[in-house]
Coordinates of C-alpha atoms in Angstrom, one line a residue:
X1 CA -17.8 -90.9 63.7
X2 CA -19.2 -94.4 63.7
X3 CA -16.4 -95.4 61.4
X4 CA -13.7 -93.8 62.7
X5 CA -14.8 -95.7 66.4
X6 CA -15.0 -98.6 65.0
X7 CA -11.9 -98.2 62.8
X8 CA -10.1 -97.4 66.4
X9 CA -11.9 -100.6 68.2
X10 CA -10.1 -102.9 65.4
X11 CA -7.0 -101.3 65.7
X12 CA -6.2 -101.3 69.3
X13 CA -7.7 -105.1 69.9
X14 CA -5.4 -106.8 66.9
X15 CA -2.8 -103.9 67.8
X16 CA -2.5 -105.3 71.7
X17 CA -2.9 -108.8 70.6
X18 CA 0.2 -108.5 68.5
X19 CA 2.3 -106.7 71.1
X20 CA 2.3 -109.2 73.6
X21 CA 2.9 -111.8 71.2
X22 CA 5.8 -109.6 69.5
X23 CA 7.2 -109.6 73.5
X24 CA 8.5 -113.1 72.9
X25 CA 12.6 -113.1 73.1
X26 CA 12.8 -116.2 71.0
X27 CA 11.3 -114.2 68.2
X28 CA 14.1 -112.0 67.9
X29 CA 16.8 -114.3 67.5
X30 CA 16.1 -115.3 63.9
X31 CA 18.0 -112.6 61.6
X32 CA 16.5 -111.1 58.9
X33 CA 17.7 -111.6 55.7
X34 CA 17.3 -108.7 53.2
X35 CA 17.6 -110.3 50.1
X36 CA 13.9 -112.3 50.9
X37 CA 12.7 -108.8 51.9
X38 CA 13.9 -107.0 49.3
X39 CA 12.6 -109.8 46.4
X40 CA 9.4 -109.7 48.6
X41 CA 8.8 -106.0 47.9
X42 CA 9.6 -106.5 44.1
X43 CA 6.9 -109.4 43.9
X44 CA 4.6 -107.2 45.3
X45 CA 5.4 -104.3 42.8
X46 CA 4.8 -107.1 40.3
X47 CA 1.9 -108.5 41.3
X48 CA 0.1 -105.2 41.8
X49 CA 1.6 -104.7 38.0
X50 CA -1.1 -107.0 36.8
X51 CA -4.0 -105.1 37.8
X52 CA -2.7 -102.0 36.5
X53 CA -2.3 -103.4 32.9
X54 CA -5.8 -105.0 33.1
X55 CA -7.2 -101.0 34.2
X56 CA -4.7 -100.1 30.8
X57 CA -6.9 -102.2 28.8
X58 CA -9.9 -101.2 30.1
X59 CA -9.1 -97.2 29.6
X60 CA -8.2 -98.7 26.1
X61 CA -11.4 -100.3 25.2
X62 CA -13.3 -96.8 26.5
X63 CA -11.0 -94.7 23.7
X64 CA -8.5 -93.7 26.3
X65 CA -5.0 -93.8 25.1
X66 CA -2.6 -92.8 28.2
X67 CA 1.1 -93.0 27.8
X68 CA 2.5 -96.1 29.6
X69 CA 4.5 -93.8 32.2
X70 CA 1.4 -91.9 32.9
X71 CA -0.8 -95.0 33.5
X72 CA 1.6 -96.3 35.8
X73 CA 2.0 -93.3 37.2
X74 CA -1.4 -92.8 37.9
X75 CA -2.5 -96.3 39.4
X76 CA 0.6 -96.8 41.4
X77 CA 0.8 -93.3 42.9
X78 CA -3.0 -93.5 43.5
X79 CA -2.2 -96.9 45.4
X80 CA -1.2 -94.8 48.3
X81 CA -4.8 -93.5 48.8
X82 CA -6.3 -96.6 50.3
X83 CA -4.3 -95.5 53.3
X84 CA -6.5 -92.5 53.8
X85 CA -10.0 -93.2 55.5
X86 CA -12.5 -94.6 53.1
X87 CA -12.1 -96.7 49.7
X88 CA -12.7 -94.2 47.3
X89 CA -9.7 -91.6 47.9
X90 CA -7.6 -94.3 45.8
X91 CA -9.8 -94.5 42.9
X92 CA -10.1 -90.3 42.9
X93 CA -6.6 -90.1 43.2
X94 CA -6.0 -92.4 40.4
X95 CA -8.4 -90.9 38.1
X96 CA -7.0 -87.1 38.8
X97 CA -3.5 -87.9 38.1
X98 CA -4.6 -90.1 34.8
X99 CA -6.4 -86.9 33.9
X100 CA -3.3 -85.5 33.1
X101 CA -2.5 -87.9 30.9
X102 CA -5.6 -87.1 28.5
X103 CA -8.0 -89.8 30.5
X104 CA -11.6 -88.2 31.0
X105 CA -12.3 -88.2 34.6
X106 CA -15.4 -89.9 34.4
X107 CA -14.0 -92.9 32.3
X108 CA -11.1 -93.0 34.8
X109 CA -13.4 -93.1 37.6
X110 CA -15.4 -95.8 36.1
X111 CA -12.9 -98.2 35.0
X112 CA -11.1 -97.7 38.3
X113 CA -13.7 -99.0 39.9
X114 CA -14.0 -101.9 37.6
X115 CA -10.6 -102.8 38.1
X116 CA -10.4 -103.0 41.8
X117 CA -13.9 -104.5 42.4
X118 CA -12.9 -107.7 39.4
X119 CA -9.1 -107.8 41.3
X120 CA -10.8 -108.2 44.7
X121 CA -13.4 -111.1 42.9
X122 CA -10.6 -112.5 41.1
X123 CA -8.5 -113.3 44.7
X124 CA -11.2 -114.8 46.3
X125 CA -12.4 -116.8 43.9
X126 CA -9.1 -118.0 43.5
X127 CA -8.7 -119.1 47.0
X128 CA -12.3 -120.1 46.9
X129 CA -10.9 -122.7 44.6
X130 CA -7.6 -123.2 45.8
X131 CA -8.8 -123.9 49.7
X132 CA -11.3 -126.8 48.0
X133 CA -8.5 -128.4 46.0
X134 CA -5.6 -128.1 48.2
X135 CA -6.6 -127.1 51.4
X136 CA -7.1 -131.0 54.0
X137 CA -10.3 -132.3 53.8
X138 CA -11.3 -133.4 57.6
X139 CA -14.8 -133.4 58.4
X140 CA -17.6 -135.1 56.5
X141 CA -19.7 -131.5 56.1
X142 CA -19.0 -128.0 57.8
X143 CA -17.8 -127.2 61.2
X144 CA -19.9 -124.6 61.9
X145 CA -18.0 -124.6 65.2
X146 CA -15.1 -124.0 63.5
X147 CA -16.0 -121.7 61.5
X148 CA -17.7 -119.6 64.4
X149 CA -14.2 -119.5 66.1
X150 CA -12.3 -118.7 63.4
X151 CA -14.3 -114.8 62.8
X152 CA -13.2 -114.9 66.7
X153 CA -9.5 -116.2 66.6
X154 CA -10.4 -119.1 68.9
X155 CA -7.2 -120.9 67.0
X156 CA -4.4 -123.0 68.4
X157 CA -1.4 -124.3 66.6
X158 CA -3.0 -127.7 66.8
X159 CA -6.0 -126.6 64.7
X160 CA -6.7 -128.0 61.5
X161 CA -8.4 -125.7 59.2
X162 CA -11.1 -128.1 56.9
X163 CA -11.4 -126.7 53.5
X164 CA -14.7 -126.5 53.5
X165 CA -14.6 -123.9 56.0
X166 CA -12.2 -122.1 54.7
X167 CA -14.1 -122.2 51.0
X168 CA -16.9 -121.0 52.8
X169 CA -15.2 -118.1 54.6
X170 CA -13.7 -116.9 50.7
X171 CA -17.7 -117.3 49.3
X172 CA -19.1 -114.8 52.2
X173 CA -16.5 -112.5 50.9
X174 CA -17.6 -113.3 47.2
X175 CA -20.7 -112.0 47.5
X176 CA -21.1 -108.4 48.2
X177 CA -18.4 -108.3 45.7
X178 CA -20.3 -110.5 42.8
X179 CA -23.3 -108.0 43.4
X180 CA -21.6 -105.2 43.0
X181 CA -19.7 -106.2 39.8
X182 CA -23.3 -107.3 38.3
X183 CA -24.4 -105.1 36.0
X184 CA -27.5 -103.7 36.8
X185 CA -25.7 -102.3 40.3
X186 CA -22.4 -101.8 39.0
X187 CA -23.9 -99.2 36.1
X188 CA -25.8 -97.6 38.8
X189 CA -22.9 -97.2 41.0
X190 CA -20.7 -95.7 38.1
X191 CA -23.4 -93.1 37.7
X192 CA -23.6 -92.0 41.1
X193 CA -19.6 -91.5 41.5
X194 CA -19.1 -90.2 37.8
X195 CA -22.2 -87.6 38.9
X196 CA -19.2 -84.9 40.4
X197 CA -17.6 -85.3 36.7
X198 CA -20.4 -85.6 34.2
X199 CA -20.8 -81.5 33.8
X200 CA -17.5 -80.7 32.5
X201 CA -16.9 -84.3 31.2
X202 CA -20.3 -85.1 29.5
X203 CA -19.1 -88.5 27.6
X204 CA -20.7 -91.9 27.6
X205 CA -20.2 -94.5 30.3
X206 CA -18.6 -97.6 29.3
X207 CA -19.8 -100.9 30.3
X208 CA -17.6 -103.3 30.6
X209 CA -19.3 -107.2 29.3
X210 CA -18.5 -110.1 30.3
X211 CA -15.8 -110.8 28.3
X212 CA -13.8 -108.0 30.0
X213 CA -14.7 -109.5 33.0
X214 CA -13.5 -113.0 32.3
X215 CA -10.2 -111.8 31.4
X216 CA -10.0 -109.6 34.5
X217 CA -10.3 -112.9 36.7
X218 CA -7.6 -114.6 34.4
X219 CA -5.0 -111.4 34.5
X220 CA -5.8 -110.5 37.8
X221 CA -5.7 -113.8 39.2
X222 CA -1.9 -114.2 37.8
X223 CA -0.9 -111.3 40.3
X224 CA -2.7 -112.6 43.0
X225 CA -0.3 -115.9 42.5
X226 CA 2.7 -113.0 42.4
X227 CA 1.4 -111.5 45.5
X228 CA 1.7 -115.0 47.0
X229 CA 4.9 -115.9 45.9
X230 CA 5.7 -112.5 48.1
X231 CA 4.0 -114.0 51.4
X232 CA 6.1 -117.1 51.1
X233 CA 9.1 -115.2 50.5
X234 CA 9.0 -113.3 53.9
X235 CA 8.2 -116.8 55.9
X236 CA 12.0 -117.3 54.5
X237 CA 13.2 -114.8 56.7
X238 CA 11.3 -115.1 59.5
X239 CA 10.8 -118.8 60.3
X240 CA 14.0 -120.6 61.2
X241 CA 13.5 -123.6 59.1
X242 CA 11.3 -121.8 56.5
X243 CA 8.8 -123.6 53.8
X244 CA 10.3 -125.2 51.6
X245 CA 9.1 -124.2 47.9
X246 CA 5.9 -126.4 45.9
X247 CA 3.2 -125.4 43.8
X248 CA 1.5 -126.3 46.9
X249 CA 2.4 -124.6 49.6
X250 CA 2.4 -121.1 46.6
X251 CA -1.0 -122.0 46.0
X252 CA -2.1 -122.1 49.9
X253 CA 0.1 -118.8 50.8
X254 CA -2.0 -117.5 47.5
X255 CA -5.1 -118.7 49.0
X256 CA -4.8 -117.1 52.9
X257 CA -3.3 -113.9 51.3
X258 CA -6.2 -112.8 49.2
X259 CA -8.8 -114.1 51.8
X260 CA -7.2 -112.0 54.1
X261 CA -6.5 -109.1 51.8
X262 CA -9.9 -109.4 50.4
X263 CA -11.4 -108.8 53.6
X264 CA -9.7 -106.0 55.0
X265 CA -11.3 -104.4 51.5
X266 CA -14.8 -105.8 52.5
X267 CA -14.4 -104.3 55.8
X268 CA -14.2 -100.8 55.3
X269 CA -14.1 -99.1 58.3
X270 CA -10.1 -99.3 58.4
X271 CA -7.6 -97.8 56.0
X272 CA -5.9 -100.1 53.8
X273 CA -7.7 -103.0 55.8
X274 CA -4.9 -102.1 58.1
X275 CA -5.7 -104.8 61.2
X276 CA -7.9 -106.5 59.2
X277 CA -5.6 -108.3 57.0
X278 CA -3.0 -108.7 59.2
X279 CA -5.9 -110.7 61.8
X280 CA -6.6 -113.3 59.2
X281 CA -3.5 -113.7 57.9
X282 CA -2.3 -114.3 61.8
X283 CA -5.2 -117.3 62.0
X284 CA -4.3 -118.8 58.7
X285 CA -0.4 -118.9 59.1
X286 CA -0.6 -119.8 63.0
X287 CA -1.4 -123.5 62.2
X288 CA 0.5 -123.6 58.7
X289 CA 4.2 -122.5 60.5
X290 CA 3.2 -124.9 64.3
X291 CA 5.0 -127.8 62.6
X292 CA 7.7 -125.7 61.7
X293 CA 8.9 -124.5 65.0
X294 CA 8.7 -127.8 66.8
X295 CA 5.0 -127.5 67.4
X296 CA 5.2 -124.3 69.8
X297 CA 1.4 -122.9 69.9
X298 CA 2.3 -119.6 71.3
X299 CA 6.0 -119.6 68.5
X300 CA 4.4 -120.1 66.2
X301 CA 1.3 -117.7 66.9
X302 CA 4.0 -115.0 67.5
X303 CA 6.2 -116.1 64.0
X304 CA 3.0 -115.4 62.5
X305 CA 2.3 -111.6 63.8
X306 CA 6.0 -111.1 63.0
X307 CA 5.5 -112.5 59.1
X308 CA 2.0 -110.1 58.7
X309 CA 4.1 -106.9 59.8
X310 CA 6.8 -107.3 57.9
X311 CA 5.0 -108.3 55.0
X312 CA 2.8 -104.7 55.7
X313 CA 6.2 -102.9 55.9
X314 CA 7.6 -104.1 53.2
X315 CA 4.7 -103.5 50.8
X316 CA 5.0 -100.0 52.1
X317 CA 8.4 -99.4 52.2
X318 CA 8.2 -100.7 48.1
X319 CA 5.4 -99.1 47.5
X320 CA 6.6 -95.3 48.4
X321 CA 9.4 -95.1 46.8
X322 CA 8.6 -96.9 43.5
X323 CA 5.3 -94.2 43.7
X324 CA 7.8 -91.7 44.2
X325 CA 9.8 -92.4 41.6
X326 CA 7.3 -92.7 39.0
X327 CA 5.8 -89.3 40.2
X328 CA 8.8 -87.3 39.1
X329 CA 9.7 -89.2 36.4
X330 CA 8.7 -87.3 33.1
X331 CA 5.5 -89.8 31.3
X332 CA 5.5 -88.8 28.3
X333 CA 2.9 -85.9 26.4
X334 CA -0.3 -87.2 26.8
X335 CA -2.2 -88.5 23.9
X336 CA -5.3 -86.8 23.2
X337 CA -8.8 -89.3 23.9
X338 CA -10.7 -91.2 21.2
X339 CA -14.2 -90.1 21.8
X340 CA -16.7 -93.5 22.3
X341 CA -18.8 -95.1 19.7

């Protein structure tokens, strides 16, 4: 009940925040273009494509050998559960339909987790690095002011975000992550959510080392880049004279994405970090698109909301049919499990 209150409370104050900036009739007059919409939603199919080959090689190194159609079929149909309430329906989900398949459910359980909790470490260490190289350096050591009014949305157009406070907004979200990716509390973890499985699926756990884990970081990372490319895609459509394309400005877009999606994930009160994202990503694009709307605070505050929720429909609108599709399509007979060393 607590979470499904305070799930609510988020909702409805970002919810009537972006309604009355979505009121704007200047916001409407820039068509939509659905080409960059559509090559949007096929980055974001791509992107998300990395993680599920890094799970692949994880269900691999445990003796798992899934078809290729059933893999996919399994993690990107099992996407859809982060939109239920909680953060474990998606990695049950996934782990059922990779059942089929010939994955143990344990092992499936396990290395789903794995995968999702190194994806989430590998964004925001990414923009953890990406805000301190390329992010403007403007004060001498931390505005702690800054940061304070950033976690409340105090931001104008005007506003320059300092690196190091944006560095140090990606490290808070580091951390519960990096403990629960170390080993000692990862393994005890896995035991407690592979408990429902371990009768009728009585195999050894695997551990992943940290070899696993460093290439995790490196594959993941790659989509998060992907995912980025997506963001920046969108601002074509929505901003009149949109970004115009550097390493830079992909590495930024890379940077505020992850942050933001990395927190809705932290914060788990909400579905899908439904709100969550969409917040942040509003407070880091509002000063990034000012300039490019002739300096309009309240434009380019509005040019934001409008970039977060199509980005959110467009993942979706991808997202269910290309789930759909590989649901009915026929994966191939299911290769029987290597048992573990």
């Amino acid at each position: 009940m607590v979470k499904l209150v305070l799930a609510g409370v988020i909702l409805i104050a970002v919810g009537r925040q972006f309604a009355r900036d979505l009121r704007r009739p200047d916001l409407w007059q820039q068509p939509l273009q659905p080409g960059w919409l559509v090559l949007a939603g096929l980055l974001y199919l791509l992107g998300i494509g990395f993680s599920a080959l890094y799970w692949d090689r994880l269900l691999r190194a445990a003796g798992q050998r899934p078809s290729v159609g059933g893999m996919l079929r399994a993690y990107y149909v099992g996407h859809l559960g982060k939109y239920l309430p909680g953060k474990a329906w998606a990695l049950f989900l996934r782990a059922g339909l990779a059942r089929a398949d010939g994955v143990r459910l344990s092992i499936g359980a396990v290395t789903s987790t794995y995968e999702v909790l190194t994806t989430m470490a590998a964004g925001v260490l990414l923009a953890l690095v990406l805000f301190w190289v390329l992010a403007p350096d403007t004060a001498a050591a931390i505005d702690w002011d800054l940061f304070r009014r950033m976690l409340t949305q105090d931001i104008t157009g005007q506003t320059v975000l300092d690196r190091k406070v944006l560095a140090l907004l990606a490290l808070v979200l580091l951390v519960p992550i990096a403990v629960a990716i170390a080993p000692p509390v990862f393994n005890r973890l896995m035991r407690r959510i592979a408990q429902p499985f371990r009768q009728s699926d009585a195999v050894p756990l695997p551990r992943p080392g940290i070899a696993a884990l460093v290439e995790g970081l490196v594959l993941t990372a790659f989509g998060w880049l992907v995912l980025g490319a997506s963001l920046w895609a969108v601002l074509q459509t929505v901003v009149s004279e949109p970004p115009a394309w550097s390493w830079r400005a992909l590495g930024l877009y890379t940077a505020y994405l992850s942050t933001a999606y990395v927190a809705g994930f932290v914060i788990v009160v909400v579905p899908g970090g439904l709100g969550v994202r969409e917040f942040f990503l509003t407070l880091f694009l509002t000063p990034e698109l000012a300039p490019l709307v002739g300096g309009d605070e309240g434009r380019a505050r509005a040019t934001a909301v409008l970039a977060v929720v199509i980005l959110r429909l467009v993942w979706t609108a991808a997202e269910l049919p290309a789930a759909g599709l590989l649901y009915v399509l026929p994966g191939g007979p299911p290769s029987p499990p290597t048992p573990l060393p």
